[in-house]
XYZ file of C-alpha atoms in Angstrom:
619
model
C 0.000 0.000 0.000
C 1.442 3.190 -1.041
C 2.100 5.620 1.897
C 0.256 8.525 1.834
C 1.005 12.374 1.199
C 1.961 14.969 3.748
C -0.741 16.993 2.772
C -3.152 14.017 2.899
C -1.654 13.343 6.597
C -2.147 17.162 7.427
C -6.078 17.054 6.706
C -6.465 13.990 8.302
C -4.682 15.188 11.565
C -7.218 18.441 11.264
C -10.769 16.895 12.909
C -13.057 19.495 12.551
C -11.956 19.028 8.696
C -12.014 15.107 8.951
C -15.478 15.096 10.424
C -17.285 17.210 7.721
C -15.023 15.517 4.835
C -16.657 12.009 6.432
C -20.048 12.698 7.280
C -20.598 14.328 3.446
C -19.145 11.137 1.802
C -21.237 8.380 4.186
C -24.495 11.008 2.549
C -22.803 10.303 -1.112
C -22.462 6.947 -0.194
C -26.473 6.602 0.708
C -27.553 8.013 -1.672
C -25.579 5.936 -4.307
C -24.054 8.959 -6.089
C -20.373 9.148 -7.060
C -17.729 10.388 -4.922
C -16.007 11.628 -8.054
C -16.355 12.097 -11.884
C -17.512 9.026 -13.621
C -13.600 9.310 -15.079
C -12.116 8.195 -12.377
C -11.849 4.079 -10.877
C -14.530 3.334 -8.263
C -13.592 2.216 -4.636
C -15.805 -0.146 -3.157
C -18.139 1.462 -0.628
C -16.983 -0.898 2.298
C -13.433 0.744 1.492
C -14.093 4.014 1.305
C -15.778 3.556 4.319
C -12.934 2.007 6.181
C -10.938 5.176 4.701
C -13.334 7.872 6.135
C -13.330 6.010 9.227
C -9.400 5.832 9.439
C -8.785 2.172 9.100
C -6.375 0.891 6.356
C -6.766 -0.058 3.280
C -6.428 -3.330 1.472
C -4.716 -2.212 -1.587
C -2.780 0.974 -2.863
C -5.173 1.406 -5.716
C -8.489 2.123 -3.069
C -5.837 4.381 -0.755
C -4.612 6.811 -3.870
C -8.355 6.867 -4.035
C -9.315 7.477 -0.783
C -6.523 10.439 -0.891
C -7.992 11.950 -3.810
C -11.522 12.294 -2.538
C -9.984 13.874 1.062
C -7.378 16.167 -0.870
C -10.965 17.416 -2.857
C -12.683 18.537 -0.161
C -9.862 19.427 2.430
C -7.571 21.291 0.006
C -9.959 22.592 -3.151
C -8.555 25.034 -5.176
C -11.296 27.847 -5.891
C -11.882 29.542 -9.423
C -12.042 33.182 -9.618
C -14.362 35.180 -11.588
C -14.826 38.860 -11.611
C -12.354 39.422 -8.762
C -13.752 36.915 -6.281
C -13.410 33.630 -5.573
C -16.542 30.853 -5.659
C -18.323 29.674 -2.900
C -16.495 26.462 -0.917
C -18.403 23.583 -0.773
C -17.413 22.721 2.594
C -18.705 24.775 5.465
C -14.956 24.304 7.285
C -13.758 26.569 4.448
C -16.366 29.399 4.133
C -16.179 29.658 7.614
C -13.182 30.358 7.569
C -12.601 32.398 4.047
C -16.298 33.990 3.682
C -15.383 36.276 7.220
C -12.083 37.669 5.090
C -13.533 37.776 1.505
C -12.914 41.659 1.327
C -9.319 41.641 2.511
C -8.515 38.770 -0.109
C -10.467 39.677 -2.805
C -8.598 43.261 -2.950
C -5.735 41.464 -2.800
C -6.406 38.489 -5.500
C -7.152 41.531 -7.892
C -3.381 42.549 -7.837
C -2.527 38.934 -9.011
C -2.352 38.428 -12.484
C -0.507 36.101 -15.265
C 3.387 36.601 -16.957
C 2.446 36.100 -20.174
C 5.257 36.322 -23.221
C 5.334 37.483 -26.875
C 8.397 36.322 -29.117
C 8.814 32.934 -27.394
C 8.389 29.678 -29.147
C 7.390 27.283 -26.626
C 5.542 29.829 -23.828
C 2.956 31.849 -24.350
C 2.739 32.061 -20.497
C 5.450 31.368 -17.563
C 3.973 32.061 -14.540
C 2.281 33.886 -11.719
C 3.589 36.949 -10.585
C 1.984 40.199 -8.044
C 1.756 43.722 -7.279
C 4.560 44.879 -4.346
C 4.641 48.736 -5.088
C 4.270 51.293 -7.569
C 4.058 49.632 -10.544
C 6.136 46.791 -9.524
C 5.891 43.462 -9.233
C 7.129 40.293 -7.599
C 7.605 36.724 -9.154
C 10.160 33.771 -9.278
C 13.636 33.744 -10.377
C 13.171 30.793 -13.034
C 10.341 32.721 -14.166
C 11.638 35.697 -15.310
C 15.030 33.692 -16.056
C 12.595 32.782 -19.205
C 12.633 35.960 -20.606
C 15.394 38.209 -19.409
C 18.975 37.653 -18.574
C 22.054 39.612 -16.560
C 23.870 42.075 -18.405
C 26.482 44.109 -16.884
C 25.409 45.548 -13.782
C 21.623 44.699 -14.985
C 18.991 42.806 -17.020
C 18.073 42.705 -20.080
C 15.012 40.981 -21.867
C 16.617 38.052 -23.885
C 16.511 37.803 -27.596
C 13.468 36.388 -29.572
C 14.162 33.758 -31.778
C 11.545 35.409 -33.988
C 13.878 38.439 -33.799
C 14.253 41.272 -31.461
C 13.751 40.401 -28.074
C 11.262 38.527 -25.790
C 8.706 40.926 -24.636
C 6.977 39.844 -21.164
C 2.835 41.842 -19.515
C 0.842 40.941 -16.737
C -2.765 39.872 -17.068
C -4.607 40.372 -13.770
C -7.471 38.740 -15.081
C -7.852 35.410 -16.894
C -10.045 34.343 -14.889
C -12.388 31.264 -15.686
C -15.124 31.732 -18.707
C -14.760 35.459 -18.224
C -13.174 36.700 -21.159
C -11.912 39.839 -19.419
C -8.566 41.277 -20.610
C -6.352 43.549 -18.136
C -2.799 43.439 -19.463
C 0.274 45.706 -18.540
C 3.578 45.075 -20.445
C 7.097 44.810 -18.108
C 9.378 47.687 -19.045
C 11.931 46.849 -16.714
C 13.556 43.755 -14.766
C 14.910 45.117 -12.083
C 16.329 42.359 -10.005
C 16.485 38.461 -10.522
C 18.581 36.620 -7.344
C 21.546 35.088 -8.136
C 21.100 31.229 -8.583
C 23.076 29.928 -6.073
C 22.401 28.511 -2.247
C 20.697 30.623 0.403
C 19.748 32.773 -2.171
C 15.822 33.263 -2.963
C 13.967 32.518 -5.569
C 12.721 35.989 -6.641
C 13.090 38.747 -9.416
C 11.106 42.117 -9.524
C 9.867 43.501 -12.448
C 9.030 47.198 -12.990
C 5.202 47.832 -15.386
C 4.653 50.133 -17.755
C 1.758 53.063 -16.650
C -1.276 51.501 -16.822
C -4.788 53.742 -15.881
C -6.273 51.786 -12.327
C -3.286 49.768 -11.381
C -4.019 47.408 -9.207
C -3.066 48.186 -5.484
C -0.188 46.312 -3.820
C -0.240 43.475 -1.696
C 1.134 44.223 1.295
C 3.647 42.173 3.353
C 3.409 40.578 6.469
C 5.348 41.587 9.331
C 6.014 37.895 10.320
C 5.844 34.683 8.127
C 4.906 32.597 11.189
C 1.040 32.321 11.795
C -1.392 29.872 13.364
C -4.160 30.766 11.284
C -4.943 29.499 7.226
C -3.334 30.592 4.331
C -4.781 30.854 0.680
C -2.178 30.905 -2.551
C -4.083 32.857 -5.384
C -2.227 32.092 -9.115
C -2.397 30.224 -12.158
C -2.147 26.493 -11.625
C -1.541 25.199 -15.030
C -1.412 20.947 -16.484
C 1.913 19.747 -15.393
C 2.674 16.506 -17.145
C 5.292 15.502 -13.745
C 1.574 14.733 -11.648
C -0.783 12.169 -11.952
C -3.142 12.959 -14.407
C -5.953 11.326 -12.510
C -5.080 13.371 -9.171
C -4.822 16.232 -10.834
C -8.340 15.943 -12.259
C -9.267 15.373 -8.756
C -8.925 19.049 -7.356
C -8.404 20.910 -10.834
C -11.219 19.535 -12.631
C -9.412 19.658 -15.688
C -10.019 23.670 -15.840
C -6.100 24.806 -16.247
C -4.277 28.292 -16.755
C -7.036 30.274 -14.923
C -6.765 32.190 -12.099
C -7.217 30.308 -8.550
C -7.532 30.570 -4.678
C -6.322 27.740 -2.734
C -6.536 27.372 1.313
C -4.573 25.501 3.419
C -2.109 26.125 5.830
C 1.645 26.469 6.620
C 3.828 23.701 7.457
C 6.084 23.121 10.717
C 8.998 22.895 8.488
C 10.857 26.005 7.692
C 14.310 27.353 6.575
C 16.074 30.269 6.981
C 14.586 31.959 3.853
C 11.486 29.303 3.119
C 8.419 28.176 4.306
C 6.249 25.105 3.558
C 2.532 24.975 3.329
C 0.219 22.298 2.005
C -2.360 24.146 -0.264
C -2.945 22.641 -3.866
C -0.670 24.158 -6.215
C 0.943 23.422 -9.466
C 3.651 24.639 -12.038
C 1.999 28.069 -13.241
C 1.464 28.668 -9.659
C 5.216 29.533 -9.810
C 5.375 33.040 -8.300
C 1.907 33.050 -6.780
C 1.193 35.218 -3.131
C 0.615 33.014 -0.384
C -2.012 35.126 1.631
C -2.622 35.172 5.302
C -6.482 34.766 5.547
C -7.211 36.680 8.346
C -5.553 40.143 6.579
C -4.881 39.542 3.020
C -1.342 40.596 3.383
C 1.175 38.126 1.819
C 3.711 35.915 3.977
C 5.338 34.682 1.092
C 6.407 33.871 -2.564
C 5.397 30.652 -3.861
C 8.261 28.873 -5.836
C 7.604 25.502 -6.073
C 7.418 21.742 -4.171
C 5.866 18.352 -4.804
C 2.458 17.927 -5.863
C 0.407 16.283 -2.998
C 3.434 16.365 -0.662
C 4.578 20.168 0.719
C 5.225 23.217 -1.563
C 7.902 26.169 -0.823
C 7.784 29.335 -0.666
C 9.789 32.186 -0.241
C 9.328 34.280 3.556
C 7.773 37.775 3.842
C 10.917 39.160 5.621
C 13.343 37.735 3.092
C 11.320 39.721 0.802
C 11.218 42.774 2.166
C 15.163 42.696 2.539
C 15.388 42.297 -1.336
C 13.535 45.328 -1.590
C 14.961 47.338 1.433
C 18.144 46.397 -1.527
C 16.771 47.846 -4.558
C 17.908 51.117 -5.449
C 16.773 54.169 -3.319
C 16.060 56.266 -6.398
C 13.057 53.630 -6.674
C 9.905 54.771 -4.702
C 7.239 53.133 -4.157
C 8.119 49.668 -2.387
C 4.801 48.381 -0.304
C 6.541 47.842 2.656
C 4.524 48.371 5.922
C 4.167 52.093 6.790
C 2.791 52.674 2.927
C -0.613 51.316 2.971
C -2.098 49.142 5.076
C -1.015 45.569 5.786
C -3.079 44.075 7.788
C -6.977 44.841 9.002
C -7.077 47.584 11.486
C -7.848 47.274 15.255
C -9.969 49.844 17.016
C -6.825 50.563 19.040
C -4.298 51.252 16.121
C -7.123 53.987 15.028
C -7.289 55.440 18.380
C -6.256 59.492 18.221
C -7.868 60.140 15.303
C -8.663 63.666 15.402
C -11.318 63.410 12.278
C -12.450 66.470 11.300
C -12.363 70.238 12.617
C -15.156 72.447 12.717
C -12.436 75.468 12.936
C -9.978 74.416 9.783
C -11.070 77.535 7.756
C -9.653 80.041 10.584
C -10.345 82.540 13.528
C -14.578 83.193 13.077
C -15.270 81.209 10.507
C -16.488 77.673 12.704
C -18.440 75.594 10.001
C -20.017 72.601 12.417
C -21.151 69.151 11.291
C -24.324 68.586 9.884
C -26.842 67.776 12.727
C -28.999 65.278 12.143
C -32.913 65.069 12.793
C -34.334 63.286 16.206
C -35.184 60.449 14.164
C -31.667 60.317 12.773
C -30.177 60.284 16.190
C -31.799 56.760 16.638
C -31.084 55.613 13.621
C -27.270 56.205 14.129
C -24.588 53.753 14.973
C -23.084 54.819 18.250
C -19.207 54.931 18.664
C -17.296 53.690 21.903
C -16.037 56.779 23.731
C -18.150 59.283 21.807
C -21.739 60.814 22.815
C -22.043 62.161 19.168
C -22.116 59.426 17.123
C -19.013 59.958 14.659
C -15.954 58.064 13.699
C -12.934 60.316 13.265
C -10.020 59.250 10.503
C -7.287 61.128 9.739
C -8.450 64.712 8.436
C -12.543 63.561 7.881
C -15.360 61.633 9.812
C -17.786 59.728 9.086
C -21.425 59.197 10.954
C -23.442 56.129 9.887
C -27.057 55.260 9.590
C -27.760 51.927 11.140
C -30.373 50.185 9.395
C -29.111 51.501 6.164
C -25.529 50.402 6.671
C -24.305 53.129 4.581
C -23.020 56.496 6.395
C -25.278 59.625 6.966
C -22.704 62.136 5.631
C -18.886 62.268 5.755
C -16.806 66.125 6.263
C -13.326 67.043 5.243
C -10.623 69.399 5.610
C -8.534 69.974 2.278
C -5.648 71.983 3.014
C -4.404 72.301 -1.078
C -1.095 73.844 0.042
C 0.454 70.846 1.991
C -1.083 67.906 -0.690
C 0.262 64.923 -1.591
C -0.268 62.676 -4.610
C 0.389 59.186 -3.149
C -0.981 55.936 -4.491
C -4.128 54.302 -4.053
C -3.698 51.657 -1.441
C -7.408 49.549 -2.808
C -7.331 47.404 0.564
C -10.649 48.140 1.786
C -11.354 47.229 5.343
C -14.318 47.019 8.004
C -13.878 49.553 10.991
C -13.590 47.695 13.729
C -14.930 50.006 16.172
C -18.625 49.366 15.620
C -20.434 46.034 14.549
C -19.612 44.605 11.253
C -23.690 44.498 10.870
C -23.826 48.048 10.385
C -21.557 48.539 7.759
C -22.038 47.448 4.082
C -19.049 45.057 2.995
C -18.115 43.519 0.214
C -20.501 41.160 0.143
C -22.486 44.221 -1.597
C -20.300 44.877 -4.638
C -18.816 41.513 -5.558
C -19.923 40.260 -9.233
C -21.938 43.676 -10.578
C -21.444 46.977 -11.843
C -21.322 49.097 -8.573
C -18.593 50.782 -7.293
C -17.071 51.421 -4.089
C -18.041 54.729 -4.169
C -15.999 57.199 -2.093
C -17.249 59.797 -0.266
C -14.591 61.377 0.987
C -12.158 61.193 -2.422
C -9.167 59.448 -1.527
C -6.570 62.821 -1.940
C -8.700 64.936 -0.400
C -7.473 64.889 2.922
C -4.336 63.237 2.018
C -1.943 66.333 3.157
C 0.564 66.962 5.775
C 3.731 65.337 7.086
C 4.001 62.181 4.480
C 3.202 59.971 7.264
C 0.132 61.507 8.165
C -0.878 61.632 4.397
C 0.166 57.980 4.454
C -2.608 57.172 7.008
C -5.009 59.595 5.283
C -4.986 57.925 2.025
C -5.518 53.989 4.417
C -8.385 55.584 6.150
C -10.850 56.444 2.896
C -10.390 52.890 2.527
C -13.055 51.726 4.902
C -15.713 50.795 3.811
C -17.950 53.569 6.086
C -16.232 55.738 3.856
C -18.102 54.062 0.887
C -21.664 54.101 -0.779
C -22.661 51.889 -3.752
C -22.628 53.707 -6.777
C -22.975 52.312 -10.603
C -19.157 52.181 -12.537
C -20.113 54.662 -14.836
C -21.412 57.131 -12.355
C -18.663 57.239 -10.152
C -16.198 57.328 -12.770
C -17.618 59.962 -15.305
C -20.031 62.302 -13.225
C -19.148 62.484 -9.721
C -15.093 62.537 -10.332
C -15.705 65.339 -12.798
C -17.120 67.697 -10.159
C -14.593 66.413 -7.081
C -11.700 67.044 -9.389
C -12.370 70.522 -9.776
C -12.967 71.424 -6.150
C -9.358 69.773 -5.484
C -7.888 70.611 -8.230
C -9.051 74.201 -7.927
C -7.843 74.122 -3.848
C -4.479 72.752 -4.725
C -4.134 75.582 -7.642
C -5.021 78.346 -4.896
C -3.830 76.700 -1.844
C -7.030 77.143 -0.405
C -8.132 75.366 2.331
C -11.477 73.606 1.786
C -14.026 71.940 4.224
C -16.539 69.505 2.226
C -19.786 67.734 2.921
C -20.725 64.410 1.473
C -23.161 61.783 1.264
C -26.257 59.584 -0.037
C -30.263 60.816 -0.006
C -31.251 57.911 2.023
C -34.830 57.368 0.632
C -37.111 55.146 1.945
C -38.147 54.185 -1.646
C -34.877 53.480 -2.562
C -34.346 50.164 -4.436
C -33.579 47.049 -2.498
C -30.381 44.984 -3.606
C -28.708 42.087 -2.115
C -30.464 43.495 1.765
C -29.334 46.397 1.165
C -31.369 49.780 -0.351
C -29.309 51.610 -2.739
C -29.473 55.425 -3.084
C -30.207 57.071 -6.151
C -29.507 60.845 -5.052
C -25.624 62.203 -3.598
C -25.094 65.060 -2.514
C -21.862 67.661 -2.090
C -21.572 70.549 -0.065
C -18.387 72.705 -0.292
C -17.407 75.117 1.939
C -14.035 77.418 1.388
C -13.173 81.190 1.544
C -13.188 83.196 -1.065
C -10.171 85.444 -2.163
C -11.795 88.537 -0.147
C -12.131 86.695 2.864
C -15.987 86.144 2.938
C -17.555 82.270 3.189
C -18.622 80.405 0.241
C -21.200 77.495 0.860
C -22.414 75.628 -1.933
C -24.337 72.509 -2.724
C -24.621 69.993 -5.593
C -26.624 66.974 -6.187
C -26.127 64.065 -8.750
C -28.865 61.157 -9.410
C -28.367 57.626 -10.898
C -31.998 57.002 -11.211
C -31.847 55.807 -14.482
C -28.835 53.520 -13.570
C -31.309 51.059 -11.504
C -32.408 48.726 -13.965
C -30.393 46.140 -12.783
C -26.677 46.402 -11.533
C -25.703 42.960 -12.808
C -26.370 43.516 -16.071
C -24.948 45.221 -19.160
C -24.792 48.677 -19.051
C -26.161 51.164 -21.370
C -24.997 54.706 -20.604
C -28.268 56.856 -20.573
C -29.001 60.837 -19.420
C -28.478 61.843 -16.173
C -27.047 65.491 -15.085
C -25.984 66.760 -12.180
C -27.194 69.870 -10.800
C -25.794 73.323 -8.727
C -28.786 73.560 -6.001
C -29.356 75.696 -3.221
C -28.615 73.972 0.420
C -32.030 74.387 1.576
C -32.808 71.910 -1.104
C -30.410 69.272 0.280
C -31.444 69.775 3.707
C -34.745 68.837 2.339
C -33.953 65.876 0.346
C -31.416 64.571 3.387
C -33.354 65.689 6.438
C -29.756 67.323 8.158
C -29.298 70.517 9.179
C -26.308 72.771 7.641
C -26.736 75.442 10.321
C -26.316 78.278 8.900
C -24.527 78.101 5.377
C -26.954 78.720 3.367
C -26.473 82.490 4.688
C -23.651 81.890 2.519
C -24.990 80.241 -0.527
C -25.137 82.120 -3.687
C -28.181 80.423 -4.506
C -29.898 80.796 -1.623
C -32.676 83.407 -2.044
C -36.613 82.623 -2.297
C -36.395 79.049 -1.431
C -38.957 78.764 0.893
C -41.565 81.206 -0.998
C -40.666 78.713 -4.218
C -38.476 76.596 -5.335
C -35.188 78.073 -6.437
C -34.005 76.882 -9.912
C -31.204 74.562 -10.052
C -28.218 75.278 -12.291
C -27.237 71.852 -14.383
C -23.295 71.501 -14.634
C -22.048 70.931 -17.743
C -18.607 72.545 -17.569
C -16.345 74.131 -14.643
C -17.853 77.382 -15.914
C -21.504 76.396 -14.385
C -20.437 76.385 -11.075
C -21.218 79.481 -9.018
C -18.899 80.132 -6.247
């Protein structure tokens, strides 16, 4: 009887896996269905039941069986479509994954494919993912396929088609999707030397590429207790059993994958083991920490079935801490963030101030109605209901799970432009239940829709702008709005406020949020608004108060956010505050004193100007 695999050893060991894996073969078993494909040899139901029960085998044929059917279940590797990963079948792995699906999800987006143009054999090597600004990280005998030392650097090496190999990542080919999202290498900028101790990793440099993905942070430590997923390309490898391989990969190859499992005991000083299912386009893949999406290592290869390698988190951050300074960028912790927040690392906040504009010009939070107040999520520490980040806050509606407004201070004359970190996290200071994850925007058109835009209060000492740009990355921060709206409409008007500040180095204070309507449509739980609002408040160049207010609708967006979309009319509009204090049911105090387009509101309705160019606006 063959022996069997260390991986196959590791799930057995695991009970809580064991006992589901058994108890949903003995009801495949009753109910005379196939454990497997009708492909593959049947087992005799007295041994497979000896198998789930622990006892041996009487042959090697019925225990390579028996090992395939376990290593299905307790180590399945997961296709991805659309930027998220399908359901598991067992309830010991959505437990486990379902609770972290944001956290890896953002960071399976910044995995994608090495694919090559001028080779003969290849048309793809590998797996390879996003580490910094526009750099990425994959194996040594990867990019060893398609570039070569030269001097004091690397150069791509020559096509036998002529000229020279030319190498892109593709962060999508993902299964039956079709979706193309390919940036070409421009640079290799390191490949490790091939010799012992030495690890096996390059870094490539992309071209510009509009919506990068974000980078996947590091771990601090490469030693947890918790699972780990790998997320690459697992491609056919003729070195495995065809049969096994079948067995987990369904015969589906070259697509993009999530695999679970967990790390190994064994360890080196610049490797770790781990025992998810992996195969030979898997060769540069992350290996993910569940729990916080950041990466504890480089996947570089192993035995199928037995234990696979990979390269530690801290050996790769000294690799980069190597690269040349004149290189910015590098993800390393203290860029964006690495792991999910804990109330206490956001303690201090100071959120936003109600005196940023200067000496007698106080512009207050919005207050919100008595029926409001019980509506609202309460904060720990706080009698007034809002969660401060660094330069906004945020107050949040409870039964909507969406936030009642956000505020924020723009100071245009200390801005940075730093780069999106797209790790979008829960806050952990109030209940998960009364925040909208992203179990909302997986698989459809909407958007994580910022309220506060992600530069706007990114200014200030670089570290403080560092932890500006993490904090519009909750997900209190966002409200679901369709593709095309957030990326055509409301962008065109939040551009020209900032860009506008930054050109006068004004300082800015602005108002954001959703009309929460109680007709609103309902999607996935969760009723979407139709109506946003904007109100900016700045000083003008002779020292008086500006207050103005816009609103934008995607009514005509609601059709259905899972289908096609057909871009139809929608405008948005210049409106007097009293209007959105209306729609909104908050109270702006007294700005509309200083509201251009405040004037007969209450006698009738004053007109609203549409926007159709910067020129519109009335300051």
């Amino acid at each position: 009887m063959s022996s069997p695999s260390r991986i196959f050893t590791a799930v057995l060991e695991d009970s809580e896996l064991m006992a589901e894996v058994r108890e949903r073969s003995k009801k495949a078993l009753a109910a005379h269905r196939p454990i497997l494909d009708a492909n593959e040899i049947a087992l005799a139901p007295a041994d497979y039941r000896a198998a789930m029960e622990g006892r041996a085998l009487p042959d090697a044929d019925a225990q390579d069986y028996s090992e395939a059917i376990v290593l299905l279940d307790g180590r399945p590797s997961l296709l991805v479509r659309n930027d998220s990963f399908e359901e598991p079948e067992l309830e010991y792995w959505q437990t486990r994954l379902n609770p972290s699906r944001a956290v890896l999800e953002s960071a399976l987006r910044s995995v994608g494919r090495v694919e090559l143009t001028g080779h003969t054999t290849y048309e793809w090597v590998g797996t390879a993912w996003v580490i910094g600004d526009r750099l990425v990280a994959t194996n040594r005998h990867v990019a060893n396929v398609f570039a070569q030392g030269r001097g004091q650097g690397f150069v791509f090496r020559p096509s036998p088609l002529g000229g020279s190999l030319t190498a892109r990542i593709d962060f999508k080919e993902e299964y039956q999707t079709g979706a193309i999202k390919e940036v070409p290498v421009t640079r290799v900028l390191y490949i490790a030397p091939d010799e012992p101790g030495q690890p096996d990793m390059a870094v490539l440099e992309l071209g510009t590429a509009d919506e990068l993905p974000g980078p996947v942070q590091l771990a601090a430590s490469s030693r947890i207790d918790g699972p780990v997923a790998v997320v690459g390309y697992p491609a056919w490898d003729s070195r495995n059993g065809e049969d096994a391989m079948r067995n987990i990969f369904r015969d589906i190859y070259d697509v993009k994958r999530l695999a679970p499992g967990y790390l190994m005991p064994a360890a080196s000083a610049t490797d770790i083991q781990h025992n998810c299912s992996t195969l030979g386009g898997n060769s540069g893949s992350a290996v993910l920490d569940v729990q916080t999406g950041a990466a504890v290592g480089l996947h570089f290869g192993g035995r199928f079935r037995t234990a696979n390698f990979a390269v530690k988190a801290e050996v790769i951050r000294s690799v980069l801490d190597r690269l040349p300074a004149s290189r910015p960028g590098i993800a390393v912790p203290g860029g964006t963030a690495s792991e999910a927040p804990t109330a206490a690392s956001l303690a201090g906040r100071e959120g936003y101030r109600p005196d940023f504009l200067g000496t007698g010009r106080r512009v207050r939070l919005p207050i919100l109605s008595s029926a409001q107040e019980d509506d609202a999520v309460s904060v720990p520490g706080r009698d007034d209901f809002v969660l401060a980040y660094t330069h906004f806050s945020v107050v949040m509606c409870r039964s909507r799970r969406l936030c009642y407004f956000t505020a924020v201070n723009i100071d245009g004359n200390q801005s940075l432009n730093l780069r999106r970190a797209d790790n979008w996290f829960l806050d952990p200071r109030i209940p998960a239940d009364t925040q909208s994850g992203n179990e909302l925007y997986r698989n459809n058109n909407l958007d994580r829709g910022h309220m506060v835009r992600r530069l706007d209060p990114v200014w200030g000492s670089p570290a403080v702008a560092k932890a500006a740009n993490n904090d519009t990355f909750f997900y209190t921060n966002s409200c679901p709005q369709h593709a095309n709206l957030n990326q055509r409409t409301w962008n065109d008007l939040e551009d020209y406020i900032l860009n506008n500040t930054d050109q006068r180095n004004l300082k800015v204070s602005v108002f954001t949020g959703p009309v929460l309507a109680a007709a609103d449509p309902v999607y996935r739980g969760t009723r979407i608004p139709l109506d946003y609002w904007k109100v900016v408040v700045m000083v003008k160049t002779d020292g008086k108060l500006s207050a103005t207010a816009y609103m934008l609708t995607q009514r005509n967006l609601q059709d259905d956010f899972e289908a096609p979309f057909v871009f139809g009319p929608f405008r948005t509009y210049q409106v007097p505050i009293a209007r959105v204090e209306n729609a909104t049911g908050l109270s702006f105090g007294n700005l509309s004193d200083f509201d251009p387009l405040a004037g007969t509101e209450a006698a009738a309705p004053a007109p609203a100007r549409e926007l159709t160019t910067a020129s519109d606006l009335v300051l």
